[in-house]
mmCIF file of C-alpha atoms and ligand atoms in Angstrom:
data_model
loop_
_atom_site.group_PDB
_atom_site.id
_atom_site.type_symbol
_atom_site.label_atom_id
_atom_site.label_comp_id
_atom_site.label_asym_id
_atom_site.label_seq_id
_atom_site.Cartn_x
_atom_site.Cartn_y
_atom_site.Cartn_z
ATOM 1 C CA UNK L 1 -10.525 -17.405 -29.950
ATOM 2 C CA UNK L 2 -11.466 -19.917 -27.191
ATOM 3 C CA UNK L 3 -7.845 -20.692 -26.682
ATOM 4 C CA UNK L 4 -6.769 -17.408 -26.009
ATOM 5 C CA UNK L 5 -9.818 -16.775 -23.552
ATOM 6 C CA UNK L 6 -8.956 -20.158 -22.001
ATOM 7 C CA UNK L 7 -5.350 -18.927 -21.769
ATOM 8 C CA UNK L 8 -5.839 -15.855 -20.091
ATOM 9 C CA UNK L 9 -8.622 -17.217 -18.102
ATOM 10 C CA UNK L 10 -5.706 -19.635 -16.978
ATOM 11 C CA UNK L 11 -3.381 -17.087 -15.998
ATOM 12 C CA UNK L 12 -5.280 -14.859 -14.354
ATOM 13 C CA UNK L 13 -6.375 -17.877 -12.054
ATOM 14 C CA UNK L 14 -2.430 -18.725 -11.732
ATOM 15 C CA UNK L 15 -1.516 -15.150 -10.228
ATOM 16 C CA UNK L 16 -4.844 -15.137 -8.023
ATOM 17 C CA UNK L 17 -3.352 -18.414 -6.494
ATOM 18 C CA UNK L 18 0.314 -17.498 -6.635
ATOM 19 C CA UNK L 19 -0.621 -13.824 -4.578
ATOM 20 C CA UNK L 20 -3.362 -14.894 -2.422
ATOM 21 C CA UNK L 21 -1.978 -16.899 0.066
ATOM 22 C CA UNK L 22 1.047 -14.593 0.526
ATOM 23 C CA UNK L 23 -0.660 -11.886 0.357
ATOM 24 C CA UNK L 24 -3.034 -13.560 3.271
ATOM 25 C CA UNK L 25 0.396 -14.737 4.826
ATOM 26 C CA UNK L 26 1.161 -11.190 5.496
ATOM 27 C CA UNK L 27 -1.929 -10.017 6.892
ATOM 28 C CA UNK L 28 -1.471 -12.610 9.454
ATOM 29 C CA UNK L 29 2.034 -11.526 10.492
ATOM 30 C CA UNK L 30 1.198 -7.759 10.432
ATOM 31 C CA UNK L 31 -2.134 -7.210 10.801
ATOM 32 C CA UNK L 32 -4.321 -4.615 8.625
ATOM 33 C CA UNK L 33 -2.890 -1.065 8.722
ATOM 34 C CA UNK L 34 -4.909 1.079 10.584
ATOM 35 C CA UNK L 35 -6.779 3.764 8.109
ATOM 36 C CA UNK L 36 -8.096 6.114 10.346
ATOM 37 C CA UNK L 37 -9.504 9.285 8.525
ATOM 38 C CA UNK L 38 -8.038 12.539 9.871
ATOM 39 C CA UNK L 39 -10.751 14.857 10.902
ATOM 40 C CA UNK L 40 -10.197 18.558 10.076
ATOM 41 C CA UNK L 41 -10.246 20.968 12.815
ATOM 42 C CA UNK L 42 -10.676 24.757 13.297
ATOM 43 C CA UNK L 43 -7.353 26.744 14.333
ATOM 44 C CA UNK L 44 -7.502 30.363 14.582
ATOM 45 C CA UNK L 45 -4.868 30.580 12.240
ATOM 46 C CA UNK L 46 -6.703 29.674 9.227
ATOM 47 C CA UNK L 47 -8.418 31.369 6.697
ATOM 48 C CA UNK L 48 -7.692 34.531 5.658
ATOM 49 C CA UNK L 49 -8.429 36.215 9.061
ATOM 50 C CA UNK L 50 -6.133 33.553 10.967
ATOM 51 C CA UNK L 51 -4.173 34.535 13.866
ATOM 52 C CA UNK L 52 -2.700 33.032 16.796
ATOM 53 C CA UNK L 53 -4.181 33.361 20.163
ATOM 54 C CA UNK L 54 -1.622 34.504 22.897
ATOM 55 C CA UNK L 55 -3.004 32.254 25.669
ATOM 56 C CA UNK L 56 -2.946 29.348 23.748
ATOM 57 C CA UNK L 57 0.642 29.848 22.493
ATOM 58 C CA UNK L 58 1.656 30.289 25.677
ATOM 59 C CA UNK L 59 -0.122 26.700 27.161
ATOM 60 C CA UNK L 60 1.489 25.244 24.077
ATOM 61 C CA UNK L 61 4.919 26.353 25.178
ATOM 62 C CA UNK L 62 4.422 24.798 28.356
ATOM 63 C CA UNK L 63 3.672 21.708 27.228
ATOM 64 C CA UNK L 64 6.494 21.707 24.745
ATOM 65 C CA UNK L 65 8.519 22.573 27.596
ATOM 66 C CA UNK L 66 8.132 20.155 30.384
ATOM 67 C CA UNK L 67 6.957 17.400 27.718
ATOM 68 C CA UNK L 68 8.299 17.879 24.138
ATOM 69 C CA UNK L 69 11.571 19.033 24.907
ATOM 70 C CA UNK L 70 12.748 15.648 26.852
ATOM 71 C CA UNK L 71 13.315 14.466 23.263
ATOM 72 C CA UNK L 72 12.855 16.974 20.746
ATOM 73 C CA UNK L 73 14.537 20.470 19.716
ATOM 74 C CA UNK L 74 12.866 23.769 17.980
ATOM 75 C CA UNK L 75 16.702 24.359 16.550
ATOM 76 C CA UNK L 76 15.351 27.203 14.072
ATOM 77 C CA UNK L 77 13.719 29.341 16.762
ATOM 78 C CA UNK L 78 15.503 31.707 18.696
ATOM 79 C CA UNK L 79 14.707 32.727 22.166
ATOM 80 C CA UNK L 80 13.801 36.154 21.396
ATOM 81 C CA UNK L 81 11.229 34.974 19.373
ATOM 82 C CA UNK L 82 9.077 33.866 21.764
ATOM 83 C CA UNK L 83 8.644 37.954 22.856
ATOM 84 C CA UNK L 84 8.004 39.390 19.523
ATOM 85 C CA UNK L 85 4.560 40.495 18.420
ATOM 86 C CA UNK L 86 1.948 37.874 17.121
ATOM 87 C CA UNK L 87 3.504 35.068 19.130
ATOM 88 C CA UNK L 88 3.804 34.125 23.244
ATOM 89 C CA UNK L 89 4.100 37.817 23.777
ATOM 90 C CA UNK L 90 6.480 37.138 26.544
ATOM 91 C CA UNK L 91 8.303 39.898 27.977
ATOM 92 C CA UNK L 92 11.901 40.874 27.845
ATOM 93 C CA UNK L 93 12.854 39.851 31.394
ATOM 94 C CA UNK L 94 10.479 36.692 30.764
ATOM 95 C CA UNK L 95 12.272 35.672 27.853
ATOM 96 C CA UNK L 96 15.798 36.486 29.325
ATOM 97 C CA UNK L 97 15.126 33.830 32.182
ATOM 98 C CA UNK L 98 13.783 31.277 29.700
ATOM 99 C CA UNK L 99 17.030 31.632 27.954
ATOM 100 C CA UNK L 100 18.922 31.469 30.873
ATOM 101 C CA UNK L 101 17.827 28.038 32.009
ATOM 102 C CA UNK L 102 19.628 26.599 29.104
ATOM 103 C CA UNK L 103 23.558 25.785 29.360
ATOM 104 C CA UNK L 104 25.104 26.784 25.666
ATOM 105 C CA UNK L 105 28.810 25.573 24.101
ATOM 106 C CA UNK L 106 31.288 29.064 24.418
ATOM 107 C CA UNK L 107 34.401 27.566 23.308
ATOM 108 C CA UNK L 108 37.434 26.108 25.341
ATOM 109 C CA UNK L 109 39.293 27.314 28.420
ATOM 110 C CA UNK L 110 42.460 28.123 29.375
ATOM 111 C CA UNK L 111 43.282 24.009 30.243
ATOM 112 C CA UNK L 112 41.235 23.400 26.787
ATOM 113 C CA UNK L 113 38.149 22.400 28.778
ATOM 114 C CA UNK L 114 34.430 22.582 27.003
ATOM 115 C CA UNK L 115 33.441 26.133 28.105
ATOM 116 C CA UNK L 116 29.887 26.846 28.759
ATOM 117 C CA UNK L 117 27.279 29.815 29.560
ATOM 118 C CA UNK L 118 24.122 30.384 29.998
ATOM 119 C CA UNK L 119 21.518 30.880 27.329
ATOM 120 C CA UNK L 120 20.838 34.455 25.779
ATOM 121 C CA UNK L 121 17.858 35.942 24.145
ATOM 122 C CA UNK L 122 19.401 35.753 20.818
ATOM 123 C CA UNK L 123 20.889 32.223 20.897
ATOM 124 C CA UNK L 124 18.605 29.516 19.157
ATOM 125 C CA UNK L 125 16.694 26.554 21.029
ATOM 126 C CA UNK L 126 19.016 24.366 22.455
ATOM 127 C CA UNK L 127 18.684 20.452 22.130
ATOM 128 C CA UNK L 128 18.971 17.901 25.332
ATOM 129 C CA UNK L 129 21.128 15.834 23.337
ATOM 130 C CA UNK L 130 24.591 16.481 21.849
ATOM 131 C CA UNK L 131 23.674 15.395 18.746
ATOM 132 C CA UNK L 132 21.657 12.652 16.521
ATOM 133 C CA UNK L 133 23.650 10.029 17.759
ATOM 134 C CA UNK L 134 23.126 10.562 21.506
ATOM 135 C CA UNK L 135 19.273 10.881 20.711
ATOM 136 C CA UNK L 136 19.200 7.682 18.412
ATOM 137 C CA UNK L 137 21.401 5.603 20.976
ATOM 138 C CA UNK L 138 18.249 6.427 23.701
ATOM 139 C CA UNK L 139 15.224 5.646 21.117
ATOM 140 C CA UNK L 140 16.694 2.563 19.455
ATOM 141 C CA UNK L 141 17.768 4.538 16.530
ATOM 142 C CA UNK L 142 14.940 6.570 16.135
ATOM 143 C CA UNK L 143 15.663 10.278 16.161
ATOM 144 C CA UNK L 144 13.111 12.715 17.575
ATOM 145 C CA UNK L 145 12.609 14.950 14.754
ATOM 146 C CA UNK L 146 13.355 19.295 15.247
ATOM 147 C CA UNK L 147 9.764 20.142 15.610
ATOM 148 C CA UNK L 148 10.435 24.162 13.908
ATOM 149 C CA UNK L 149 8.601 23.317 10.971
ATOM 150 C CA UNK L 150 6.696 20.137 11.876
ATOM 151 C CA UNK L 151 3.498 21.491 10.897
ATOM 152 C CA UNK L 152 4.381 21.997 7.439
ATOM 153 C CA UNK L 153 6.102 18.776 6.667
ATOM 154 C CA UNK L 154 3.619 17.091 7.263
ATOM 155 C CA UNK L 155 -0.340 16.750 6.001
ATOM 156 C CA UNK L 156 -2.856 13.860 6.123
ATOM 157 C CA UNK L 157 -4.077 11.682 3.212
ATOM 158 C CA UNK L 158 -7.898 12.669 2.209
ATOM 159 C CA UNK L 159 -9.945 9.798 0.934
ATOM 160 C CA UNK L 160 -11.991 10.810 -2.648
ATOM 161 C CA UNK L 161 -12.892 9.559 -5.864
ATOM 162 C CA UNK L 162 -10.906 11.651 -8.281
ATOM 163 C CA UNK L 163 -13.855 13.205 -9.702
ATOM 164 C CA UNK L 164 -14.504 15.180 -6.680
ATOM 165 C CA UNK L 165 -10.932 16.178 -7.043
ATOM 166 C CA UNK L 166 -12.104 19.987 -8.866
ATOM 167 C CA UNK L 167 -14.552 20.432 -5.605
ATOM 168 C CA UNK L 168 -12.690 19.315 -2.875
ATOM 169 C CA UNK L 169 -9.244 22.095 -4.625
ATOM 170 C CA UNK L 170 -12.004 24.545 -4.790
ATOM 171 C CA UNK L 171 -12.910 24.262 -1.253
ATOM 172 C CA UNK L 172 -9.524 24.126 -0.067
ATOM 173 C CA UNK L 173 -8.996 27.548 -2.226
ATOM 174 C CA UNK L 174 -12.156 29.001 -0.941
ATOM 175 C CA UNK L 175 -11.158 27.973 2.869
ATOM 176 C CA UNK L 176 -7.573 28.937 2.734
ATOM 177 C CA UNK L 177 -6.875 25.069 3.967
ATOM 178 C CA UNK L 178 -3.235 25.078 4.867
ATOM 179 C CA UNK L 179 -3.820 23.509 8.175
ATOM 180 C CA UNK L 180 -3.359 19.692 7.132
ATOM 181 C CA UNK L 181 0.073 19.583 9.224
ATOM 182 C CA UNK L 182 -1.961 20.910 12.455
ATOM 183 C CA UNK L 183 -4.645 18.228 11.937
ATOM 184 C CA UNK L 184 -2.136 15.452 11.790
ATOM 185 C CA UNK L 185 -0.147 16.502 14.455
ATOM 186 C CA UNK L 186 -3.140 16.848 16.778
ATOM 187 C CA UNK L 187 -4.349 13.112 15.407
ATOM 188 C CA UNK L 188 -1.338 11.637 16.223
ATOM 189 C CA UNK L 189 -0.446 13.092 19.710
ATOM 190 C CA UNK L 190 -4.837 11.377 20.307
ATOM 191 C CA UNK L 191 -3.789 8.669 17.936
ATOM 192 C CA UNK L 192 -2.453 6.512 21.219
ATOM 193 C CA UNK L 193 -5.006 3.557 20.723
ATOM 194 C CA UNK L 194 -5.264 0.311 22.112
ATOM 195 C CA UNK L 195 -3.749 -2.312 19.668
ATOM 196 C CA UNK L 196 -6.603 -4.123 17.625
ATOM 197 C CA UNK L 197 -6.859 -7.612 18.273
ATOM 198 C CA UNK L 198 -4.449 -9.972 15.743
ATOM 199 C CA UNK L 199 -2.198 -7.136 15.033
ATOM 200 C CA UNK L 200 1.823 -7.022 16.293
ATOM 201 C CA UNK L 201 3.981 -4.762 16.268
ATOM 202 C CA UNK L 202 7.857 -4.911 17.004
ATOM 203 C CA UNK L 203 9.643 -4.264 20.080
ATOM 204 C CA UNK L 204 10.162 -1.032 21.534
ATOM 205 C CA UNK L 205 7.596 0.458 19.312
ATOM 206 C CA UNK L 206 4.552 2.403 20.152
ATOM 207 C CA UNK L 207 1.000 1.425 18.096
ATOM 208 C CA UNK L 208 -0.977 4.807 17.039
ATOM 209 C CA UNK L 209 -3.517 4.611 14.195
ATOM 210 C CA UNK L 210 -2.667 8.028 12.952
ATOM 211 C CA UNK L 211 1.164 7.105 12.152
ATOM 212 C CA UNK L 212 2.112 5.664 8.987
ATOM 213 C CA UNK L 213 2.575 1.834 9.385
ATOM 214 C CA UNK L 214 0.979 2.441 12.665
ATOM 215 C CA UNK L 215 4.127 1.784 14.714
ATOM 216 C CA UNK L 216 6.642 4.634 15.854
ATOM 217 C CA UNK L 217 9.266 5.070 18.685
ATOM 218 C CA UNK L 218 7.723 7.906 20.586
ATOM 219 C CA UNK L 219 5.942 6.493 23.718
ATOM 220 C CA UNK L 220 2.471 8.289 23.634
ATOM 221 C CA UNK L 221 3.665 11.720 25.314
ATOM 222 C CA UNK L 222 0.707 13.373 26.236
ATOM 223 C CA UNK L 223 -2.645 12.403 28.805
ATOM 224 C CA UNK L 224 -5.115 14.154 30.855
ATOM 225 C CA UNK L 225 -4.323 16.344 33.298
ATOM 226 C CA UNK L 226 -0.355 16.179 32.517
ATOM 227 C CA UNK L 227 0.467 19.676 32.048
ATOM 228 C CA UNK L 228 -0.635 22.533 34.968
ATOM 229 C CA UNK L 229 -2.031 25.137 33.124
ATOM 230 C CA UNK L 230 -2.746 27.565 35.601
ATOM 231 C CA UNK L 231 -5.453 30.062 33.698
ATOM 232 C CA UNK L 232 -8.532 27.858 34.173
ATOM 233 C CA UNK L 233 -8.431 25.865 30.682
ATOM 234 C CA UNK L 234 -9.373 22.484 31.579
ATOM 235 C CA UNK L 235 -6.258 20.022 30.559
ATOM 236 C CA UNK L 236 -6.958 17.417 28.939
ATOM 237 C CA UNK L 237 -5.408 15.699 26.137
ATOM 238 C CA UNK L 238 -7.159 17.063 23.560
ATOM 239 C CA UNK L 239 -6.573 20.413 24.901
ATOM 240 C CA UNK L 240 -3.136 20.308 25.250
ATOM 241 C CA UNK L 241 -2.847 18.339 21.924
ATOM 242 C CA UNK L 242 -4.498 21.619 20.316
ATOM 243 C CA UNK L 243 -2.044 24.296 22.257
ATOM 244 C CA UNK L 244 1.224 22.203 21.980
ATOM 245 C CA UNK L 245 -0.363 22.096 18.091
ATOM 246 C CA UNK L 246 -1.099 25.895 17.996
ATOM 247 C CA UNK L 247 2.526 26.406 19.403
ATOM 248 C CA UNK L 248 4.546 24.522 16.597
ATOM 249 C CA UNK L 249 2.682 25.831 14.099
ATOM 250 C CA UNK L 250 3.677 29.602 15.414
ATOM 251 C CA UNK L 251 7.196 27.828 15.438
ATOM 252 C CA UNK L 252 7.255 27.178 11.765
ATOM 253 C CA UNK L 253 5.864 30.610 10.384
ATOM 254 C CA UNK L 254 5.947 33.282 13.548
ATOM 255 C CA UNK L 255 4.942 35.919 10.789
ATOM 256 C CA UNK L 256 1.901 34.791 10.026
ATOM 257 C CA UNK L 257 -0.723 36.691 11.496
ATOM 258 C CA UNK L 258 1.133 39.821 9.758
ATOM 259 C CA UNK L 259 1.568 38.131 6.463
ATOM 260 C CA UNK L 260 -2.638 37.586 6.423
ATOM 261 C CA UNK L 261 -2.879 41.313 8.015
ATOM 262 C CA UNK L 262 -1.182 42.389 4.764
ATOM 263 C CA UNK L 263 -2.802 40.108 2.510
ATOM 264 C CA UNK L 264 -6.111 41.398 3.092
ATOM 265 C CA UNK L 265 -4.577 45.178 2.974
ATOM 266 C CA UNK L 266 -3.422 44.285 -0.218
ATOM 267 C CA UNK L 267 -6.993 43.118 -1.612
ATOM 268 C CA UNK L 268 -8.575 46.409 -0.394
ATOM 269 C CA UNK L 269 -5.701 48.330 -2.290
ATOM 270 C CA UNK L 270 -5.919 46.683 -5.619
ATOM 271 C CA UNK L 271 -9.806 46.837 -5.459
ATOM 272 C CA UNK L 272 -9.607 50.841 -4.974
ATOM 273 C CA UNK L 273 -6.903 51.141 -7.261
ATOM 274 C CA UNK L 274 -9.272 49.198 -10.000
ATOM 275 C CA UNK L 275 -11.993 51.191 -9.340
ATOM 276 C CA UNK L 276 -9.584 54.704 -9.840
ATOM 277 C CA UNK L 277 -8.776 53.204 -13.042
ATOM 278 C CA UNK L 278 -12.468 52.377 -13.912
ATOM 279 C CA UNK L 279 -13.282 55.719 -13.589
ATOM 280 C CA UNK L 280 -10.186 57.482 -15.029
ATOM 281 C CA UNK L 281 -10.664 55.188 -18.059
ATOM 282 C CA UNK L 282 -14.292 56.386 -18.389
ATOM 283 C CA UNK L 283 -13.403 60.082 -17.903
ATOM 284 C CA UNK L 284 -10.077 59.906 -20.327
ATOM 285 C CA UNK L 285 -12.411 57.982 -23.040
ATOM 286 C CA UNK L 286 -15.947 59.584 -22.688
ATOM 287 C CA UNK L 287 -15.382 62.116 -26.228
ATOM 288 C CA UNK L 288 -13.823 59.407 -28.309
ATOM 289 C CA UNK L 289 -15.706 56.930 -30.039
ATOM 290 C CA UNK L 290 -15.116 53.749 -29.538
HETATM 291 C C1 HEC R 301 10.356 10.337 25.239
HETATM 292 C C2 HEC R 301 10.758 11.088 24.095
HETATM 293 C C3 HEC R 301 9.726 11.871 23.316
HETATM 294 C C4 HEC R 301 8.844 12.822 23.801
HETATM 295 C C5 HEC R 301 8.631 13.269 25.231
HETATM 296 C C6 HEC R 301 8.163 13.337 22.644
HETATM 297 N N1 HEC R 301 8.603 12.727 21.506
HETATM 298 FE FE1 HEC R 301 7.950 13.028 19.636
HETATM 299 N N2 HEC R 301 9.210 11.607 18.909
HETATM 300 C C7 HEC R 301 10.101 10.882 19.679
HETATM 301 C C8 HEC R 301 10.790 9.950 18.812
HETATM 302 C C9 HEC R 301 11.863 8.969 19.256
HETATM 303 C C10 HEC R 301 10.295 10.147 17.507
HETATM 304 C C11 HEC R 301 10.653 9.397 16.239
HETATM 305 C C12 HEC R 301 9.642 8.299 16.043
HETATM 306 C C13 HEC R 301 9.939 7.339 14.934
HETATM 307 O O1 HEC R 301 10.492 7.750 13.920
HETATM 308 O O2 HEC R 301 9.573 6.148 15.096
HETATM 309 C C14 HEC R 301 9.292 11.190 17.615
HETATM 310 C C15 HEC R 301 8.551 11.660 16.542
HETATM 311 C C16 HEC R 301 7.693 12.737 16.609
HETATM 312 C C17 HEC R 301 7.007 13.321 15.482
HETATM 313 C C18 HEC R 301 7.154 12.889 14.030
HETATM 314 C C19 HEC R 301 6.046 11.974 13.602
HETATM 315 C C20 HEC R 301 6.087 11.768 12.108
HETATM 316 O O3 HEC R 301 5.053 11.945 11.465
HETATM 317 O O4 HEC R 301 7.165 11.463 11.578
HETATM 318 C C21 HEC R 301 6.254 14.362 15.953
HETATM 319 C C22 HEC R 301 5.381 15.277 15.141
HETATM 320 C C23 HEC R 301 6.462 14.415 17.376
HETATM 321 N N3 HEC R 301 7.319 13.413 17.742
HETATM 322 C C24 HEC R 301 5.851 15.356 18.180
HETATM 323 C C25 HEC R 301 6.001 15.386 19.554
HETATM 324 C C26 HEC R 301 5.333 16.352 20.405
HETATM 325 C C27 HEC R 301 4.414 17.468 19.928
HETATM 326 C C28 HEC R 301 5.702 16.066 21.680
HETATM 327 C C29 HEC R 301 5.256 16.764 22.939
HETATM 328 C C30 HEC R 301 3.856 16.778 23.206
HETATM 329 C C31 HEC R 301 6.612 14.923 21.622
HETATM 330 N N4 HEC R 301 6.764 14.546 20.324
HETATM 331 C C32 HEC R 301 7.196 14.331 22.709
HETATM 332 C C33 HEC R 301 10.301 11.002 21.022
HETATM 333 C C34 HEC R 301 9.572 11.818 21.868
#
């Protein structure tokens, strides 16, 4: 009996030797990943109420404009979409002249040239760069992501013991909580810290606590005052973090606010139509016994 405890005492010692030091090795390199918990913020566009607010999808789609759209694309949204109902709400000559500041491939000439025209309601968001190669060449073979459905692929990591895993689904149920991609996107556009003391990172790379590994390739895009709003909302990060935020996450489901409309329709209808069969059941059962 002694030997065995002896022998596992021994090797149990042996690992703790043979992992510690590289293990400490590492740390030194690197540095500690960041862990920064991702607070969870309201958006109008959760619950089962949610909508978008017009005003703040339209600050959003400035600041995706003069800042986003230097590097990334919204290749699954159309230009028309930014006038239909529950979005923007621009108007038809408003979107026409949005469109029309973009150059888009027609085909070839007569000589065989590249022909190009300008944009057109109907034609999707068109991307500064040719293609991923172009944009990878410029970020040292990073590619700037299409941002149309951003918000849902991605969501933030939640710290709990796994017994408070029933309460914290049941809260999520009861809230509607489908906002995790919103909350990490606004954390990580804020997430531009200064880089804690011991930790490196590699060149050409940006440090942000919210990012996984803590080093990416976009340069921190956003800071107070950058984007002229022009209604009175005060711009500072934060705020234009939120709109650029509310804006994407239009971009990824523009049907939304219509899809919750009907939700809730569809609650009031079953609940009548349960109560009509309540009563019909009473009335079509009240002579027989049962
Ligand atoms: C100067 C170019 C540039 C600008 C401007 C820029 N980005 Fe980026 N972005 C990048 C690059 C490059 C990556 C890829 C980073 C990587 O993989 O290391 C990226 C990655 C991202 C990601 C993905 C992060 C992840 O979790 O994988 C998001 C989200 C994002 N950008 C949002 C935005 C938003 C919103 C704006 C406008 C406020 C913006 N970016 C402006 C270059 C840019």
């Amino acid at each position: 009996m002694t030997t065995i405890k002896t022998t596992l005492m021994g090797l149990a010692a042996g690992l703790l030797l043979s992992i510690a030091p590289a293990a400490a090795a590492e740390q030194a390199a690197a540095g500690h990943e960041e862990h920064y918990q991702i607070p969870r913020l309201k958006w109008t566009w959760g619950g089962i109420f949610g909508y978008f607010d017009q005003q703040q999808l339209r600050r959003g789609f400035k600041v995706y404009k003069e800042v986003c759209s230097n590097c990334h694309n919204l290749g699954l949204l159309s230009y028309r979409n930014l006038g239909e109902p529950g979005g923007p709400g621009f108007s038809p000559e408003e979107v026409k002249a949005i469109a029309a500041e973009v150059q888009v491939f027609e085909g070839f000439d007569e000589q065989g040239n590249i022909a190009m025209r300008a944009g057109r309601p109907a034609d999707n968001f068109v991307w500064k760069f040719k293609n991923a190669k172009e944009a990878a060449a410029a970020f040292g073979g990073a590619v700037p992501p299409d941002l149309s459905l951003i918000t849902r692929a991605r969501g933030i990591e939640r710290e709990f013991h796994w017994y408070e895993y029933p309460l914290v689904m049941a809260k999520d149920l009861a809230t509607q909580y489908q906002e995790q991609g919103a909350d990490y996107l606004h954390a990580l556009l804020l997430g531009y810290v200064d880089l804690p003391a011991g930790r490196k990172i590699a060149d050409g790379l940006n440090y942000n606590r919210v990012f996984p590994g803590n080093q990416l390739a976009m340069p921190q895009p956003l800071s107070d005052g950058q984007v002229e709003y022009g209604d009175g909302t005060p711009n500072t990060l934060d705020q234009e973090a939120k709109d650029v935020t509310a804006f994407l996450g239009w971009a990824a489901e523009p049907h939304l606010a219509e899809r919750k409309k009907m939700g809730v329709w569809v609650i009031v209808y079953l609940a009548v139509l349960a109560g009509l069969l309540l009563l019909s059941k009473k009335v079509l059962w009240r002579n027989i016994e049962h």
